[in-house]
Amino acid sequence: MKRIIPFLLLCFALSATALRAQSPEEKLALRSQVIPVEKAYLHFDRDNYLAGDAGYFKAYLMSGFVPDSISSVLYVELLNKQEELLNRQVVPLFNSTAVGHVEFPDTLSTGDYLIRAYTPLMLNDSSGLVYKKQVFIYSAAPGVKTETPKAAEMVKMGFYPEGGNMVAGFRNTIAFKAVDESGLPVNITGLVVDDRNDTLISFSSVHDGMGMFDIDVVTGRQYFALTFNGTTVNKFPLPASTDKGIALTVIPHPEGYFFEIQQQQADERFMAAYMIGQMQQEKVFKQEFKKGAKTVQGVLNTKRLLSGILHVTIFNKDGMPLAERLVFVDNGEYRQHSTLMLDTVSFKSRAKNVYRITLKDTMQASISVSVTDAGFSLFREKPDNIISAFLLTDDLPGTVHHPLYYFSSAEDSVKTALDLLMMTQGWRRFKWTDLQAAAPPVKHYQDPAWIHLSGLVNIIGTRIPFANKPLIVFMAGADSSRSIQMLQTDVNGRFRIDSMIFYGNTRFLFSDIHGRKSKVIEVHMDKDSLFNSFYLPLAGSSWFTPSYRKFKGAAVLAMNDMDEILRAQGKMLTGVTVRAKKKSVIQELEEKYSSGLFAGFSERTMDLTHVDAPITDLTIFDYLMYRVPGLQVQRDGIDYRIFYRQMANASSMGEIPMTLFLDEMQTDAQVISSIPPNDIAMVKIFNSFAGASGNGAGGVMAIYTKKGSDQYDASNTENQISYRGFSLHKEFYAPDYEKDPEALNRPDRRITLQWIPEILVNGADAVIPLQFYSNDSAKAFKLVVEGMTADGKLIYMEKNIFPATK
């Protein structure tokens, strides 16, 4: 018995240990393992485009502090201000980079648009932090009018107590941020008063509408900020104070940051026990505090940390967060030393210009270079770059105005502005309270490992699997390439081909080894592994800031030169608009399938009887999702909900789903999703429809199934499968006037003069010689070089070149 009791006590102790709640750092480690931080940055050839242009990009990806090695596919999307999907490119990632282009349709109207880029793994993070970039498009499309911007007058203010709460009984530091209706920063001055109208302190912004002030918070008092605009007085309430909690102060220190914690001693639940600092979801330090102290002070030594946002959180003894603060660590180790040297510069028409890039030390690196006519740039200097994205904006919600400013110098004024940004911008990768309360993180999305093909092979006309048999797969690419591959089915007749890379619509022909094609086998493909539908939270209209207020010169120049540029590109005839539409095909479909109220005008009519290749999407909704702008598909298992051109909180009733008709009979999404897409002849989309209840307030979709001769489906007779590969990449063209003298006879109105997305460096003290030719009218050049080394150092150089003054 004496031996059994200790054993039982030991078992009880082990059970208690196994059942104890996980500590915050354990929860963080689990999240980091399941949902690692992944970031993207896209270097575009320029910051604004003409409708009909292609925007060229080089994508760089990082995970933590090193180049990303966990993803193989990147999705790049173009959205309008209503966040309707207009264009989608899918590009493969190699060695943490990808190249591609975004088409800006010539039907776009003048205005701001959103570029969004992400990998499937990024979407496992519920924060919604994916790459976003605002891009301005100028259009001269007939009937399109450029809206005259309205002057923004209303000022919005946000107040952010340091540490998170205004705690009574202590002096509190309150940061603030002022913006106008369009989200642009507003410099402001004002007073802080209490509910007795006693003035406590005056304040003023120090950078981009941000500033701070200190006040002694008294229990039961309310506080307000007063700002003045002429004779108008604006009154903003400060956050309500609390008697529970701690007051946190963090200020710069030669070794990093000095911190002070003030706390009440009456309630142990609200006393600091320890502090954790994390970067990129990795714990970088933990410091415990002496129990019972009213004031705790110390120094956060950040000299040995990598650069980026440091998230500091104070916990009580039970692991409950009491206060948190973001600080920025800038030790400069992320900068790769590089120089940009000009050898020959000339602004004459078609003149040759020569320059070189030099990189110090031995390294492996990937670099992209753009040279543009600087007269068309929205900004004299880029407002963001690869450094500001990876170290700052990719970890913060919302829009950061001109993020590159925070890396412009080591002056105290810049450091103060950056610290204000840390206090006012917010943190959204995770909340400690949510992290501790939630179930273990789940990886909903997986990386597809480029493209994989899988499916089931049966003996034709039966359900008998073509098991444990060899197959021949003939592959015909969009670029006319051909290849043959052998594979083996398993015991259930299934096959899978992994890690494939091909572009555009590619045809696959499956045959048994005797070459008898469809006479022996039939192939049933699984769902497309590449073109999946994803749900992403809306960025919100506040994400956009109006381009016209940033720089007017480029817009004026673009408008003056638009017609001439389009003529030079062969896209415009003077006084003539040419549009080729095969109206007769649609008219024939309408006459054959639609009747009554369904006949005639619709917002969009899609002919599926003349598609180039069989549809491989699982349902018609998956097929339409990226072809109908504004169409949103929500899926939960086999259940679908379809929405059309709706924003969040579109009405008091919430989002209204579309009304669906099948062969002009009202039905539901589940019925339509069960119909093979290749059996559908026509789809019509209506904004509203008199034949639907409530006039179809959420929009109407009419689906028509094939009949008669339209029912022929070549994919079932040939075992020939058409599969969409990665998006085709358009090569950038720049003339070489020495090698192509005939080009001298054509006008040169290029805006992008040179775009080189893939310069690979592998060696010591590399020197890269480059050249480009001027256009017919450039008066200044803008050169931008960006890149990343194999060990995660970042390269950025920008130079505006003007004619030498005499």
PDB file of C-alpha atoms in Angstrom, residues 423-571:
ATOM      1  CA  MET A 423      -0.120  52.957 -31.331  1.00  0.00           C
ATOM      2  CA  THR A 424      -2.908  53.907 -33.744  1.00  0.00           C
ATOM      3  CA  GLN A 425      -2.991  51.427 -36.643  1.00  0.00           C
ATOM      4  CA  GLY A 426      -4.016  48.331 -34.704  1.00  0.00           C
ATOM      5  CA  TRP A 427      -3.070  44.653 -34.749  1.00  0.00           C
ATOM      6  CA  ARG A 428      -5.122  41.982 -36.459  1.00  0.00           C
ATOM      7  CA  ARG A 429      -3.192  38.752 -37.001  1.00  0.00           C
ATOM      8  CA  PHE A 430      -4.692  37.383 -33.808  1.00  0.00           C
ATOM      9  CA  LYS A 431      -6.026  38.408 -30.413  1.00  0.00           C
ATOM     10  CA  TRP A 432      -4.618  36.690 -27.350  1.00  0.00           C
ATOM     11  CA  THR A 433      -8.117  36.322 -25.871  1.00  0.00           C
ATOM     12  CA  ASP A 434      -9.395  34.656 -29.046  1.00  0.00           C
ATOM     13  CA  LEU A 435      -6.286  32.500 -29.277  1.00  0.00           C
ATOM     14  CA  GLN A 436      -6.725  31.163 -25.747  1.00  0.00           C
ATOM     15  CA  ALA A 437     -10.478  30.667 -25.970  1.00  0.00           C
ATOM     16  CA  ALA A 438     -10.559  29.029 -29.387  1.00  0.00           C
ATOM     17  CA  ALA A 439     -10.201  25.356 -30.264  1.00  0.00           C
ATOM     18  CA  PRO A 440      -6.885  24.271 -31.804  1.00  0.00           C
ATOM     19  CA  PRO A 441      -6.321  26.002 -35.167  1.00  0.00           C
ATOM     20  CA  VAL A 442      -7.411  24.131 -38.286  1.00  0.00           C
ATOM     21  CA  LYS A 443      -5.789  24.342 -41.719  1.00  0.00           C
ATOM     22  CA  HIS A 444      -8.818  24.673 -44.021  1.00  0.00           C
ATOM     23  CA  TYR A 445      -6.782  25.354 -47.153  1.00  0.00           C
ATOM     24  CA  GLN A 446      -3.808  23.369 -48.389  1.00  0.00           C
ATOM     25  CA  ASP A 447      -1.132  24.285 -50.875  1.00  0.00           C
ATOM     26  CA  PRO A 448      -1.930  22.396 -54.099  1.00  0.00           C
ATOM     27  CA  ALA A 449       1.765  21.755 -54.908  1.00  0.00           C
ATOM     28  CA  TRP A 450       1.348  23.398 -58.333  1.00  0.00           C
ATOM     29  CA  ILE A 451      -1.180  21.342 -60.354  1.00  0.00           C
ATOM     30  CA  HIS A 452      -2.319  17.815 -59.762  1.00  0.00           C
ATOM     31  CA  LEU A 453      -4.651  15.756 -61.944  1.00  0.00           C
ATOM     32  CA  SER A 454      -6.651  12.943 -60.444  1.00  0.00           C
ATOM     33  CA  GLY A 455      -9.689  10.908 -61.305  1.00  0.00           C
ATOM     34  CA  LEU A 456     -11.364   7.539 -61.763  1.00  0.00           C
ATOM     35  CA  VAL A 457     -11.041   5.226 -64.781  1.00  0.00           C
ATOM     36  CA  ASN A 458     -13.789   2.707 -65.491  1.00  0.00           C
ATOM     37  CA  ILE A 459     -14.248   0.127 -68.206  1.00  0.00           C
ATOM     38  CA  ILE A 460     -16.492   1.922 -70.682  1.00  0.00           C
ATOM     39  CA  GLY A 461     -20.207   1.520 -70.122  1.00  0.00           C
ATOM     40  CA  THR A 462     -19.757  -0.017 -66.662  1.00  0.00           C
ATOM     41  CA  ARG A 463     -18.851   0.907 -63.115  1.00  0.00           C
ATOM     42  CA  ILE A 464     -16.054  -1.613 -63.088  1.00  0.00           C
ATOM     43  CA  PRO A 465     -12.773   0.131 -62.197  1.00  0.00           C
ATOM     44  CA  PHE A 466      -9.898  -0.072 -64.630  1.00  0.00           C
ATOM     45  CA  ALA A 467      -7.744  -1.283 -61.711  1.00  0.00           C
ATOM     46  CA  ASN A 468      -3.989  -1.794 -61.504  1.00  0.00           C
ATOM     47  CA  LYS A 469      -3.535  -1.030 -65.173  1.00  0.00           C
ATOM     48  CA  PRO A 470      -1.093   1.183 -67.052  1.00  0.00           C
ATOM     49  CA  LEU A 471      -2.365   4.288 -68.857  1.00  0.00           C
ATOM     50  CA  ILE A 472      -0.889   6.563 -71.484  1.00  0.00           C
ATOM     51  CA  VAL A 473      -1.603  10.285 -71.141  1.00  0.00           C
ATOM     52  CA  PHE A 474      -1.081  12.513 -74.196  1.00  0.00           C
ATOM     53  CA  MET A 475      -0.749  16.202 -73.296  1.00  0.00           C
ATOM     54  CA  ALA A 476      -1.237  19.048 -75.817  1.00  0.00           C
ATOM     55  CA  GLY A 477      -0.387  22.484 -74.429  1.00  0.00           C
ATOM     56  CA  ALA A 478      -1.765  25.903 -75.361  1.00  0.00           C
ATOM     57  CA  ASP A 479       1.666  26.706 -76.825  1.00  0.00           C
ATOM     58  CA  SER A 480       1.415  23.676 -79.167  1.00  0.00           C
ATOM     59  CA  SER A 481       3.827  21.662 -77.024  1.00  0.00           C
ATOM     60  CA  ARG A 482       3.306  17.890 -76.832  1.00  0.00           C
ATOM     61  CA  SER A 483       4.275  15.274 -74.256  1.00  0.00           C
ATOM     62  CA  ILE A 484       3.449  11.713 -73.270  1.00  0.00           C
ATOM     63  CA  GLN A 485       3.388  10.261 -69.767  1.00  0.00           C
ATOM     64  CA  MET A 486       2.820   6.765 -68.425  1.00  0.00           C
ATOM     65  CA  LEU A 487       0.916   6.181 -65.184  1.00  0.00           C
ATOM     66  CA  GLN A 488      -0.650   3.331 -63.228  1.00  0.00           C
ATOM     67  CA  THR A 489      -4.155   3.138 -61.768  1.00  0.00           C
ATOM     68  CA  ASP A 490      -4.562   1.785 -58.248  1.00  0.00           C
ATOM     69  CA  VAL A 491      -6.753  -1.045 -57.006  1.00  0.00           C
ATOM     70  CA  ASN A 492      -9.827   1.196 -57.215  1.00  0.00           C
ATOM     71  CA  GLY A 493      -9.086   2.421 -60.709  1.00  0.00           C
ATOM     72  CA  ARG A 494      -7.925   5.821 -59.514  1.00  0.00           C
ATOM     73  CA  PHE A 495      -4.899   7.793 -60.711  1.00  0.00           C
ATOM     74  CA  ARG A 496      -3.054  10.955 -59.678  1.00  0.00           C
ATOM     75  CA  ILE A 497      -0.327  13.046 -61.320  1.00  0.00           C
ATOM     76  CA  ASP A 498       1.382  15.490 -58.979  1.00  0.00           C
ATOM     77  CA  SER A 499       3.458  18.683 -59.312  1.00  0.00           C
ATOM     78  CA  MET A 500       2.534  19.498 -62.887  1.00  0.00           C
ATOM     79  CA  ILE A 501       3.229  22.898 -64.455  1.00  0.00           C
ATOM     80  CA  PHE A 502       1.481  23.929 -67.663  1.00  0.00           C
ATOM     81  CA  TYR A 503      -0.170  27.101 -68.934  1.00  0.00           C
ATOM     82  CA  GLY A 504      -3.490  27.949 -70.546  1.00  0.00           C
ATOM     83  CA  ASN A 505      -6.106  25.457 -71.742  1.00  0.00           C
ATOM     84  CA  THR A 506      -4.301  22.137 -72.060  1.00  0.00           C
ATOM     85  CA  ARG A 507      -5.825  18.973 -73.523  1.00  0.00           C
ATOM     86  CA  PHE A 508      -5.219  15.507 -72.062  1.00  0.00           C
ATOM     87  CA  LEU A 509      -6.061  12.341 -73.937  1.00  0.00           C
ATOM     88  CA  PHE A 510      -6.195   9.131 -71.870  1.00  0.00           C
ATOM     89  CA  SER A 511      -5.655   5.760 -73.510  1.00  0.00           C
ATOM     90  CA  ASP A 512      -4.884   2.235 -72.478  1.00  0.00           C
ATOM     91  CA  ILE A 513      -1.516   0.903 -73.583  1.00  0.00           C
ATOM     92  CA  HIS A 514      -3.114  -0.764 -76.623  1.00  0.00           C
ATOM     93  CA  GLY A 515      -4.101   2.661 -77.965  1.00  0.00           C
ATOM     94  CA  ARG A 516      -7.775   1.832 -78.225  1.00  0.00           C
ATOM     95  CA  LYS A 517      -8.809   5.158 -76.641  1.00  0.00           C
ATOM     96  CA  SER A 518     -12.500   5.344 -75.744  1.00  0.00           C
ATOM     97  CA  LYS A 519     -13.234   1.808 -76.908  1.00  0.00           C
ATOM     98  CA  VAL A 520     -12.038   0.409 -73.569  1.00  0.00           C
ATOM     99  CA  ILE A 521     -12.037   3.060 -70.889  1.00  0.00           C
ATOM    100  CA  GLU A 522     -13.832   6.213 -69.751  1.00  0.00           C
ATOM    101  CA  VAL A 523     -12.252   8.793 -67.464  1.00  0.00           C
ATOM    102  CA  HIS A 524     -14.025  10.768 -64.728  1.00  0.00           C
ATOM    103  CA  MET A 525     -11.900  13.679 -63.545  1.00  0.00           C
ATOM    104  CA  ASP A 526     -11.907  15.001 -59.988  1.00  0.00           C
ATOM    105  CA  LYS A 527     -12.398  18.648 -59.131  1.00  0.00           C
ATOM    106  CA  ASP A 528      -9.988  21.216 -60.568  1.00  0.00           C
ATOM    107  CA  SER A 529      -7.056  21.513 -58.158  1.00  0.00           C
ATOM    108  CA  LEU A 530      -6.075  25.033 -59.246  1.00  0.00           C
ATOM    109  CA  PHE A 531      -9.169  27.142 -59.934  1.00  0.00           C
ATOM    110  CA  ASN A 532     -10.929  26.890 -56.600  1.00  0.00           C
ATOM    111  CA  SER A 533     -13.320  29.412 -55.120  1.00  0.00           C
ATOM    112  CA  PHE A 534     -12.210  31.183 -51.961  1.00  0.00           C
ATOM    113  CA  TYR A 535     -13.971  33.463 -49.527  1.00  0.00           C
ATOM    114  CA  LEU A 536     -12.070  36.610 -48.597  1.00  0.00           C
ATOM    115  CA  PRO A 537     -13.402  39.356 -46.321  1.00  0.00           C
ATOM    116  CA  LEU A 538     -14.122  42.704 -47.942  1.00  0.00           C
ATOM    117  CA  ALA A 539     -11.425  45.339 -47.690  1.00  0.00           C
ATOM    118  CA  GLY A 540     -14.067  48.085 -47.280  1.00  0.00           C
ATOM    119  CA  SER A 541     -14.387  51.402 -49.071  1.00  0.00           C
ATOM    120  CA  SER A 542     -12.164  53.106 -46.485  1.00  0.00           C
ATOM    121  CA  TRP A 543      -9.206  51.161 -47.919  1.00  0.00           C
ATOM    122  CA  PHE A 544      -9.277  53.353 -51.033  1.00  0.00           C
ATOM    123  CA  THR A 545      -7.752  56.819 -50.924  1.00  0.00           C
ATOM    124  CA  PRO A 546      -8.427  59.067 -53.912  1.00  0.00           C
ATOM    125  CA  SER A 547      -5.533  59.222 -56.357  1.00  0.00           C
ATOM    126  CA  TYR A 548      -6.500  62.634 -57.672  1.00  0.00           C
ATOM    127  CA  ARG A 549      -5.488  64.173 -54.343  1.00  0.00           C
ATOM    128  CA  LYS A 550      -2.058  62.607 -54.406  1.00  0.00           C
ATOM    129  CA  PHE A 551      -0.666  64.000 -57.622  1.00  0.00           C
ATOM    130  CA  LYS A 552      -2.531  65.799 -60.399  1.00  0.00           C
ATOM    131  CA  GLY A 553       0.249  66.154 -62.962  1.00  0.00           C
ATOM    132  CA  ALA A 554       0.201  62.542 -64.131  1.00  0.00           C
ATOM    133  CA  ALA A 555      -3.582  62.547 -64.600  1.00  0.00           C
ATOM    134  CA  VAL A 556      -3.425  65.703 -66.723  1.00  0.00           C
ATOM    135  CA  LEU A 557      -0.562  64.313 -68.802  1.00  0.00           C
ATOM    136  CA  ALA A 558      -2.383  61.000 -69.283  1.00  0.00           C
ATOM    137  CA  MET A 559      -5.578  62.719 -70.408  1.00  0.00           C
ATOM    138  CA  ASN A 560      -3.714  64.956 -72.847  1.00  0.00           C
ATOM    139  CA  ASP A 561      -1.738  62.061 -74.354  1.00  0.00           C
ATOM    140  CA  MET A 562      -4.285  59.233 -74.106  1.00  0.00           C
ATOM    141  CA  ASP A 563      -5.568  59.286 -77.683  1.00  0.00           C
ATOM    142  CA  GLU A 564      -2.085  59.613 -79.145  1.00  0.00           C
ATOM    143  CA  ILE A 565      -0.784  56.689 -77.093  1.00  0.00           C
ATOM    144  CA  LEU A 566      -3.715  54.477 -78.098  1.00  0.00           C
ATOM    145  CA  ARG A 567      -3.234  55.337 -81.759  1.00  0.00           C
ATOM    146  CA  ALA A 568       0.445  54.465 -81.497  1.00  0.00           C
ATOM    147  CA  GLN A 569      -0.543  51.113 -80.000  1.00  0.00           C
ATOM    148  CA  GLY A 570      -3.028  50.531 -82.813  1.00  0.00           C
ATOM    149  CA  LYS A 571      -6.028  50.477 -80.493  1.00  0.00           C
TER     150      LYS A 571
END
